[in-house]
mmCIF file with all atom_site columns, C-alpha atoms in Angstrom:
data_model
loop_
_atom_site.group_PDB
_atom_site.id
_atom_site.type_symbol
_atom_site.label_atom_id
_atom_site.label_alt_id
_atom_site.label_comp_id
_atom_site.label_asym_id
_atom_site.label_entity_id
_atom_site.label_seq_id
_atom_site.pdbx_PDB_ins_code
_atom_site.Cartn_x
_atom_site.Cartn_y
_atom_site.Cartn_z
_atom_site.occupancy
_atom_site.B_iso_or_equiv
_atom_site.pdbx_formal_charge
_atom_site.auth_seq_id
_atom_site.auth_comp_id
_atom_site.auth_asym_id
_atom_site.auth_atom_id
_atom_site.pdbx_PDB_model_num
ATOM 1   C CA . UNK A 1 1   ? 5.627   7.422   4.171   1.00 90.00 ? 1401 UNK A CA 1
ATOM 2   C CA . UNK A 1 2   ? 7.424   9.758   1.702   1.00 94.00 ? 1402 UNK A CA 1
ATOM 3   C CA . UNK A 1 3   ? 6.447   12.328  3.867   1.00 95.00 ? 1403 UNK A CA 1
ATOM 4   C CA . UNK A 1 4   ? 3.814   14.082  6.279   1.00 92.00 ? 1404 UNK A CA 1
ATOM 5   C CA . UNK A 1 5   ? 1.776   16.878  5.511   1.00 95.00 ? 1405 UNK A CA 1
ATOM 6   C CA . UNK A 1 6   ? 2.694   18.509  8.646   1.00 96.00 ? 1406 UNK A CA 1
ATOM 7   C CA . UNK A 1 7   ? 6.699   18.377  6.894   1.00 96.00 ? 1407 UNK A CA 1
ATOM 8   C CA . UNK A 1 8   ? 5.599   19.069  3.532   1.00 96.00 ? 1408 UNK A CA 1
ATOM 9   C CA . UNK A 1 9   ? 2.335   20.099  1.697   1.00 96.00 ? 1409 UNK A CA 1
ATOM 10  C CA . UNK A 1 10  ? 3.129   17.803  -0.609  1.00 95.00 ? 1410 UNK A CA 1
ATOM 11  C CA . UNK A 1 11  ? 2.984   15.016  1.732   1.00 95.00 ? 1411 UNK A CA 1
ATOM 12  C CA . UNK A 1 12  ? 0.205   12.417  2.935   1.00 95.00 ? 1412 UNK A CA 1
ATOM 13  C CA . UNK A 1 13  ? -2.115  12.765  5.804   1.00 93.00 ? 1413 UNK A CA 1
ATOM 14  C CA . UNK A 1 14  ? -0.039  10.634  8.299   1.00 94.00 ? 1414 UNK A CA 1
ATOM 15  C CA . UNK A 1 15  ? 1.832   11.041  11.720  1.00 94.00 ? 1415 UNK A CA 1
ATOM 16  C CA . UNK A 1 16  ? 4.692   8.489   11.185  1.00 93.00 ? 1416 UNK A CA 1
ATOM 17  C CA . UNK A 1 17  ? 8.057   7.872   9.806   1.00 93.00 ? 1417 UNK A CA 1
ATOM 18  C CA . UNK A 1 18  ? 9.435   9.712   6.666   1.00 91.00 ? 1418 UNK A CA 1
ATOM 19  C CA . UNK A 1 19  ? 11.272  7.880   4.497   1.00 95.00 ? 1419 UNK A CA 1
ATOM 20  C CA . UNK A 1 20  ? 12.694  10.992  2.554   1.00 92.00 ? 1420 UNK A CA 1
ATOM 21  C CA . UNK A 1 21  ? 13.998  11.956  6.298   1.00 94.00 ? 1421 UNK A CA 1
ATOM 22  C CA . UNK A 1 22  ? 15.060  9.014   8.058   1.00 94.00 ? 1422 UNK A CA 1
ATOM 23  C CA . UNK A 1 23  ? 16.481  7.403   4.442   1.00 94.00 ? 1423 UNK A CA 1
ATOM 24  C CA . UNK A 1 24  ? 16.848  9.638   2.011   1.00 94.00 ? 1424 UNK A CA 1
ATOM 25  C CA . UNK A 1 25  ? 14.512  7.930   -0.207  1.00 95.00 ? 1425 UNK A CA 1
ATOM 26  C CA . UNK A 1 26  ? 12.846  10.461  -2.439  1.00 97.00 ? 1426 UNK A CA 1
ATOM 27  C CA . UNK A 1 27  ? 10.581  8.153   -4.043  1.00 97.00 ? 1427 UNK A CA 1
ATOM 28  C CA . UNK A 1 28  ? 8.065   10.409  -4.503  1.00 97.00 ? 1428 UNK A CA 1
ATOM 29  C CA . UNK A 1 29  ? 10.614  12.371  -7.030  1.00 97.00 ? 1429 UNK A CA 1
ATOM 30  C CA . UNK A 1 30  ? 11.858  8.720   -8.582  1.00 98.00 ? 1430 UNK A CA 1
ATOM 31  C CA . UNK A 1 31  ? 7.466   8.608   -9.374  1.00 98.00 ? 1431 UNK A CA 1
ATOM 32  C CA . UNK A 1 32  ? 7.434   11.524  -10.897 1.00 96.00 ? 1432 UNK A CA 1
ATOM 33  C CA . UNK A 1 33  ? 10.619  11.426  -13.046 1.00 96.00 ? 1433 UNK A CA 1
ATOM 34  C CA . UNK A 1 34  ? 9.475   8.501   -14.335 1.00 95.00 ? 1434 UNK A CA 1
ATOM 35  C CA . UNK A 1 35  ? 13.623  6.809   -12.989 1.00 97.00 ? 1435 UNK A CA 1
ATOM 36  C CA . UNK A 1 36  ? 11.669  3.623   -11.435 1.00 98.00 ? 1436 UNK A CA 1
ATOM 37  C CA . UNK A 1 37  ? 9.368   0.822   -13.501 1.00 97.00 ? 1437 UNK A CA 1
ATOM 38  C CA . UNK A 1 38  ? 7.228   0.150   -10.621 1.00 98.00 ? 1438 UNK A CA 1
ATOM 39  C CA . UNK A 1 39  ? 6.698   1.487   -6.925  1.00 98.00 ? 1439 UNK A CA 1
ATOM 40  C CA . UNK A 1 40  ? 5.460   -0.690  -3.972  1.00 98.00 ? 1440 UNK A CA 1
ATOM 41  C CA . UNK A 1 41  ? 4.496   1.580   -1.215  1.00 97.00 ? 1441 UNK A CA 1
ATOM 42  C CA . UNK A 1 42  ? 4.742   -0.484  2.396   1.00 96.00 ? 1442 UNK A CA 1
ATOM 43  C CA . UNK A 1 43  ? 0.968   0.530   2.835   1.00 98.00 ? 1443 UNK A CA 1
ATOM 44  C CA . UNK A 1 44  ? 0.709   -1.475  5.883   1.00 97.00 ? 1444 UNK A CA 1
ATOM 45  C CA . UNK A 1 45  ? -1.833  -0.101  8.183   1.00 97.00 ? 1445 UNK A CA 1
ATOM 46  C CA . UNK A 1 46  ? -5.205  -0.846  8.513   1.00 98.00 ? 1446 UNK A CA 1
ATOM 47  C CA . UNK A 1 47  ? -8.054  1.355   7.421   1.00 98.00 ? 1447 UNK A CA 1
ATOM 48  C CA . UNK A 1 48  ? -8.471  3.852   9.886   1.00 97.00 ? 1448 UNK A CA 1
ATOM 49  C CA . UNK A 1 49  ? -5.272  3.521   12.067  1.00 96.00 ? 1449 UNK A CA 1
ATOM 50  C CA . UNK A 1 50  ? -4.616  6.913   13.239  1.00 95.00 ? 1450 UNK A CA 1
ATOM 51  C CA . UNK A 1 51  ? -1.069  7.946   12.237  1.00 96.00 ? 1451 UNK A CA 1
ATOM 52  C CA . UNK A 1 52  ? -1.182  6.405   8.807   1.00 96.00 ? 1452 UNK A CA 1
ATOM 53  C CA . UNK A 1 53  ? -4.582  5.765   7.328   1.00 97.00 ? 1453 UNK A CA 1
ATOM 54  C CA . UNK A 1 54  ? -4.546  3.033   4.599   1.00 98.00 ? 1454 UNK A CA 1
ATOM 55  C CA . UNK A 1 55  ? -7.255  5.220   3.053   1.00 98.00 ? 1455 UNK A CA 1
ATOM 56  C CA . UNK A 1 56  ? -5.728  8.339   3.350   1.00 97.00 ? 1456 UNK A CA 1
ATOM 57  C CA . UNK A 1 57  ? -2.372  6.586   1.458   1.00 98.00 ? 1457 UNK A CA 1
ATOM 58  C CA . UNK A 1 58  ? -4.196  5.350   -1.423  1.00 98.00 ? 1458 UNK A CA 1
ATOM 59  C CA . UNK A 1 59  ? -5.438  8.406   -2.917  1.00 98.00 ? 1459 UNK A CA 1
ATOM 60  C CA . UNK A 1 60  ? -2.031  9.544   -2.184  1.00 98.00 ? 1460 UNK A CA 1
ATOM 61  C CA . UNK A 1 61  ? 0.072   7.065   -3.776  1.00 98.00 ? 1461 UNK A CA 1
ATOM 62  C CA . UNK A 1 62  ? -2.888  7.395   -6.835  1.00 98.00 ? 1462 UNK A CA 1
ATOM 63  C CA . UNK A 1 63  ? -2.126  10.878  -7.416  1.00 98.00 ? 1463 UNK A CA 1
ATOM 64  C CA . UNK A 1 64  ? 1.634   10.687  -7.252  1.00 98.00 ? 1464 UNK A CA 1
ATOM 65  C CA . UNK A 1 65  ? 1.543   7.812   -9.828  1.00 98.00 ? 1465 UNK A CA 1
ATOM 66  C CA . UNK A 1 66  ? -0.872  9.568   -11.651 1.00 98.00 ? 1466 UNK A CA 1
ATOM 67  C CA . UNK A 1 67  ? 0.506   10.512  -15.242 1.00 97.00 ? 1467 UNK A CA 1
ATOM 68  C CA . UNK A 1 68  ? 3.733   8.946   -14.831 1.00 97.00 ? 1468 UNK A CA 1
ATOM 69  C CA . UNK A 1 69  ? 4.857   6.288   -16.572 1.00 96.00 ? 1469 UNK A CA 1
ATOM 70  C CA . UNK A 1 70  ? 6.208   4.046   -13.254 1.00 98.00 ? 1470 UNK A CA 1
ATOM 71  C CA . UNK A 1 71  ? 3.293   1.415   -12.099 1.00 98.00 ? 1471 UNK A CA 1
ATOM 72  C CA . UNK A 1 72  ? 2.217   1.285   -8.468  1.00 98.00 ? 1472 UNK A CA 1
ATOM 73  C CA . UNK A 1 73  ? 1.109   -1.585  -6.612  1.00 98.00 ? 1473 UNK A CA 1
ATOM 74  C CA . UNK A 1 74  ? 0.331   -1.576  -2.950  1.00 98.00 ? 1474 UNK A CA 1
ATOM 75  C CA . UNK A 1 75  ? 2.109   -3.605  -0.416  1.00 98.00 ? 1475 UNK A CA 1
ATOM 76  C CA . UNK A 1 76  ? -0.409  -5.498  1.846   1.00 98.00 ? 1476 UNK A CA 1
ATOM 77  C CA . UNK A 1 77  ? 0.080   -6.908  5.706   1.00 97.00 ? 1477 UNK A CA 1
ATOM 78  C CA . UNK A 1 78  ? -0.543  -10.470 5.282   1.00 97.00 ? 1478 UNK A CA 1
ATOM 79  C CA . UNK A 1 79  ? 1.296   -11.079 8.213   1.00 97.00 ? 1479 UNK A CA 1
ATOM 80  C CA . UNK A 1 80  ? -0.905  -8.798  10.604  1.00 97.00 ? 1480 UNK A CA 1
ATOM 81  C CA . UNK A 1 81  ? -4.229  -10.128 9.394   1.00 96.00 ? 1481 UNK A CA 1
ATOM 82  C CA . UNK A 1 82  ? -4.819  -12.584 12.553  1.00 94.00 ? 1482 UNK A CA 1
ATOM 83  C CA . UNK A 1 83  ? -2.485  -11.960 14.600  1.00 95.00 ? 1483 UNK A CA 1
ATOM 84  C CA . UNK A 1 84  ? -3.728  -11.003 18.226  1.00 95.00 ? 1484 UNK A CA 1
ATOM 85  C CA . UNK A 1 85  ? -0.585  -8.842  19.124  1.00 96.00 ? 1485 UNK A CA 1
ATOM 86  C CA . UNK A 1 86  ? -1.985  -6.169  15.750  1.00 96.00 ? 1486 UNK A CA 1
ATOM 87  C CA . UNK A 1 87  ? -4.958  -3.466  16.470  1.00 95.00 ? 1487 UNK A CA 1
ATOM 88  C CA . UNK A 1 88  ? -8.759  -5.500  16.303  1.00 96.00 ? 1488 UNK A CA 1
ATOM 89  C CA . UNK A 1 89  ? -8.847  -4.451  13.021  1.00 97.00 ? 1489 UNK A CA 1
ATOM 90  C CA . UNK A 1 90  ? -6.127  -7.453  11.712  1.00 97.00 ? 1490 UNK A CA 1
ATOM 91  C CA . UNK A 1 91  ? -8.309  -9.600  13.560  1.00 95.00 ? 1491 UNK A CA 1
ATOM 92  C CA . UNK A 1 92  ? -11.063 -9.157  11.316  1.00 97.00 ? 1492 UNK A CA 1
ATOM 93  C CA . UNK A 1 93  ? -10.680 -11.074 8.351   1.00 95.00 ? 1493 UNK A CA 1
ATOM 94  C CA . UNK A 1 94  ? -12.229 -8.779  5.635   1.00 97.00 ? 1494 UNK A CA 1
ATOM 95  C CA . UNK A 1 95  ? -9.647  -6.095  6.559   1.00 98.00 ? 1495 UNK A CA 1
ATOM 96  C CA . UNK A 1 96  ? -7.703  -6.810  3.950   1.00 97.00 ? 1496 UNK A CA 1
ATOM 97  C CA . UNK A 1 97  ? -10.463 -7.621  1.098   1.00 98.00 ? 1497 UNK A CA 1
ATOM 98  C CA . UNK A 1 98  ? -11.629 -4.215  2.414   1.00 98.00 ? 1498 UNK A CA 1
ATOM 99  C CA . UNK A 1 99  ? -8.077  -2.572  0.919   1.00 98.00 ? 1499 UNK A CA 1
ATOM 100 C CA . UNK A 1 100 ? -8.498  -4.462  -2.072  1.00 98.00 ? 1500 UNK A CA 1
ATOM 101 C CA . UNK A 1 101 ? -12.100 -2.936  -2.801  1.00 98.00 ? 1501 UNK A CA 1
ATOM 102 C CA . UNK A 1 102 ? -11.006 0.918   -1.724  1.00 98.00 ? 1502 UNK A CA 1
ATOM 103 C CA . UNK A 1 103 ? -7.916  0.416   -4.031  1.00 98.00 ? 1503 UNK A CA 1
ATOM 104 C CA . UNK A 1 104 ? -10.168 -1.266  -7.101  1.00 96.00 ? 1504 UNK A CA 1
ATOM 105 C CA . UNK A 1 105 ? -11.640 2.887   -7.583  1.00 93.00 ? 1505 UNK A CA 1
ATOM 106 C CA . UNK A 1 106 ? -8.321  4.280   -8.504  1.00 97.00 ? 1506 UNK A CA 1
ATOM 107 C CA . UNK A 1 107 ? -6.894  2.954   -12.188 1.00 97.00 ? 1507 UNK A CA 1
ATOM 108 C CA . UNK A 1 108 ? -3.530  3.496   -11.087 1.00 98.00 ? 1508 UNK A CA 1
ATOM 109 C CA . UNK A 1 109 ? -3.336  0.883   -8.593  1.00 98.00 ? 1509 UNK A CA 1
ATOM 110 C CA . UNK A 1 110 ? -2.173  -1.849  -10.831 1.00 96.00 ? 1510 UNK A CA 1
ATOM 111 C CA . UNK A 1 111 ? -2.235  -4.565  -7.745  1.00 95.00 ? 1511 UNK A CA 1
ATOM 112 C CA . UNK A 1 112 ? -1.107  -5.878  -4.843  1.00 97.00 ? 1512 UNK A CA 1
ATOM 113 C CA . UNK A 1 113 ? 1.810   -7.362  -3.146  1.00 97.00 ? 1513 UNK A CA 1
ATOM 114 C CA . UNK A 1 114 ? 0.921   -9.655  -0.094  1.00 96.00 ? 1514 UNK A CA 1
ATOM 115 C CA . UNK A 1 115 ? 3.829   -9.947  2.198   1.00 96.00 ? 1515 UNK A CA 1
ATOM 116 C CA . UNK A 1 116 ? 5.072   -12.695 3.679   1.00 93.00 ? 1516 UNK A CA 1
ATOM 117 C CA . UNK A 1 117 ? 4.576   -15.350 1.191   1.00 90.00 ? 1517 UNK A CA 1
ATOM 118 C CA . UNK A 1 118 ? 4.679   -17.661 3.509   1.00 90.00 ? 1518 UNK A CA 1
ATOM 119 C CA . UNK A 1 119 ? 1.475   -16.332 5.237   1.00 92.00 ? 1519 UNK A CA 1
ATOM 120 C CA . UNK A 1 120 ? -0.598  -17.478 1.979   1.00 88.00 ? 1520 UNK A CA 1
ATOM 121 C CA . UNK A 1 121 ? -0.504  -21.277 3.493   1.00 89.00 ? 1521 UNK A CA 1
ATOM 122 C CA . UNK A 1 122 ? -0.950  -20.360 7.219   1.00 91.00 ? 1522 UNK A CA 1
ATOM 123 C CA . UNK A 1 123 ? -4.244  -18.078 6.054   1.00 93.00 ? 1523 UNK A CA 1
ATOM 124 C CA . UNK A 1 124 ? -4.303  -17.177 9.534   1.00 89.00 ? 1524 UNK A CA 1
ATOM 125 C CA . UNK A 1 125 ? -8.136  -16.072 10.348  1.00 93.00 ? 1525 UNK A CA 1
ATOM 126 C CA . UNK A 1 126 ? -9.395  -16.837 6.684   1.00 96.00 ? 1526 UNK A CA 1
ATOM 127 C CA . UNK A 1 127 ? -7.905  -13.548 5.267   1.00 96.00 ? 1527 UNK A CA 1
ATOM 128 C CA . UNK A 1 128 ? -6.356  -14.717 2.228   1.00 95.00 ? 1528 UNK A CA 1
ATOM 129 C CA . UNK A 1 129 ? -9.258  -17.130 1.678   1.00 96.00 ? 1529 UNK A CA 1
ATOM 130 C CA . UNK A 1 130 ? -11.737 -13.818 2.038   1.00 96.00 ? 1530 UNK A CA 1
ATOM 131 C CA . UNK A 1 131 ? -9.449  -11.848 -0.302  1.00 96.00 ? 1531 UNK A CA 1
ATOM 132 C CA . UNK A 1 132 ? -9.699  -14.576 -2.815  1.00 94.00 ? 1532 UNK A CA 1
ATOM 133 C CA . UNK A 1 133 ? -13.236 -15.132 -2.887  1.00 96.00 ? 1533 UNK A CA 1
ATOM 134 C CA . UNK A 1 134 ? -13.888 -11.471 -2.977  1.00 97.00 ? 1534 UNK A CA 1
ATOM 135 C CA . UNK A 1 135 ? -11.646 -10.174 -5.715  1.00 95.00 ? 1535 UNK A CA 1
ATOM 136 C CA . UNK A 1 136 ? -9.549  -12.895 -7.275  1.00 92.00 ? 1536 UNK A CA 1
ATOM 137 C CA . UNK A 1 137 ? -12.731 -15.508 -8.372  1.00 88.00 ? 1537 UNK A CA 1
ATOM 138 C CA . UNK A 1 138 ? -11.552 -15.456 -12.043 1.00 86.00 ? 1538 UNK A CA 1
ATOM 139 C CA . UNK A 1 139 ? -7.840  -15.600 -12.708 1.00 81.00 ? 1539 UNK A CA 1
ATOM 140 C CA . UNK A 1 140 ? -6.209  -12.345 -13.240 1.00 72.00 ? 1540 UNK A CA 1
ATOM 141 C CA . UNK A 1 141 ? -4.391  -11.154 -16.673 1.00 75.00 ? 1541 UNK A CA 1
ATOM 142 C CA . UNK A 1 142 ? -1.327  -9.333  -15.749 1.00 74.00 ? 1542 UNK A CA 1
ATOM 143 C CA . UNK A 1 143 ? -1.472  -5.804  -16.928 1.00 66.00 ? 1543 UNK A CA 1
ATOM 144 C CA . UNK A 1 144 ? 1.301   -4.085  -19.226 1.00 65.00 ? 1544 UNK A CA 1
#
């Protein structure tokens, strides 16, 4: 989080760590000034989770890339998607197809970044293999 509402107006909906706090990251500011070519927001909550709504930080992240000249793609939780110890959400596969769909509305979500790589051959619970057939069926032509 850059920061919560509850700090700053300017912040997103969420309940959880600020990074312009706890790190002095202000990249909110580096957006906006246009200082960084691309942004990867750690969006790594699942739709709905309480203190940091996945879509709650989309049309956030949207907005402050909005007009700017720095790209933003989204960070994704491979790693949760199957694992028993995350909220029953990860256990569903389609939770992360369903970030790639709420994400496809907003034209300044240039993509995704799937962390760990290594996650992409353990595919645990058929996530990666549901993300694929749902949005990556055709190969994709990187954007400028």
């Amino acid at each position: 989080m850059w920061r919560n509402a509850s700090t700053d107006p300017r912040g997103s909906d969420t309940r959880a760590l600020q990074s312009y706090d706890a790190v002095h990251a202000d990249t909110r500011r580096w957006v906006r000034e246009g200082w960084i070519d691309y942004v990867v927001p750690q969006l790594y909550w699942n739709i709905g989770f309480s203190a940091a709504d996945y879509a709650a930080l989309v049309p956030w992240w949207a907005e402050v890339a909005r007009g700017s000249r720095t790209k933003l793609y989204l960070g994704e939780a491979l790693y949760k998607a199957g694992d028993p110890a995350q909220p029953a959400a990860w256990r569903d596969p389609a939770e992360l197809s369903r970030h790639l769909t709420l994400a496809a509305g907003r034209p300044e979500v240039r993509g995704h970044v799937f962390f760990a790589a290594k996650e992409l051959r353990t595919d645990r619970a058929g996530a990666m293999a549901r993300v694929v057939a749902d949005h990556y069926a055709q190969p994709v032509t990187p954007s400028r």
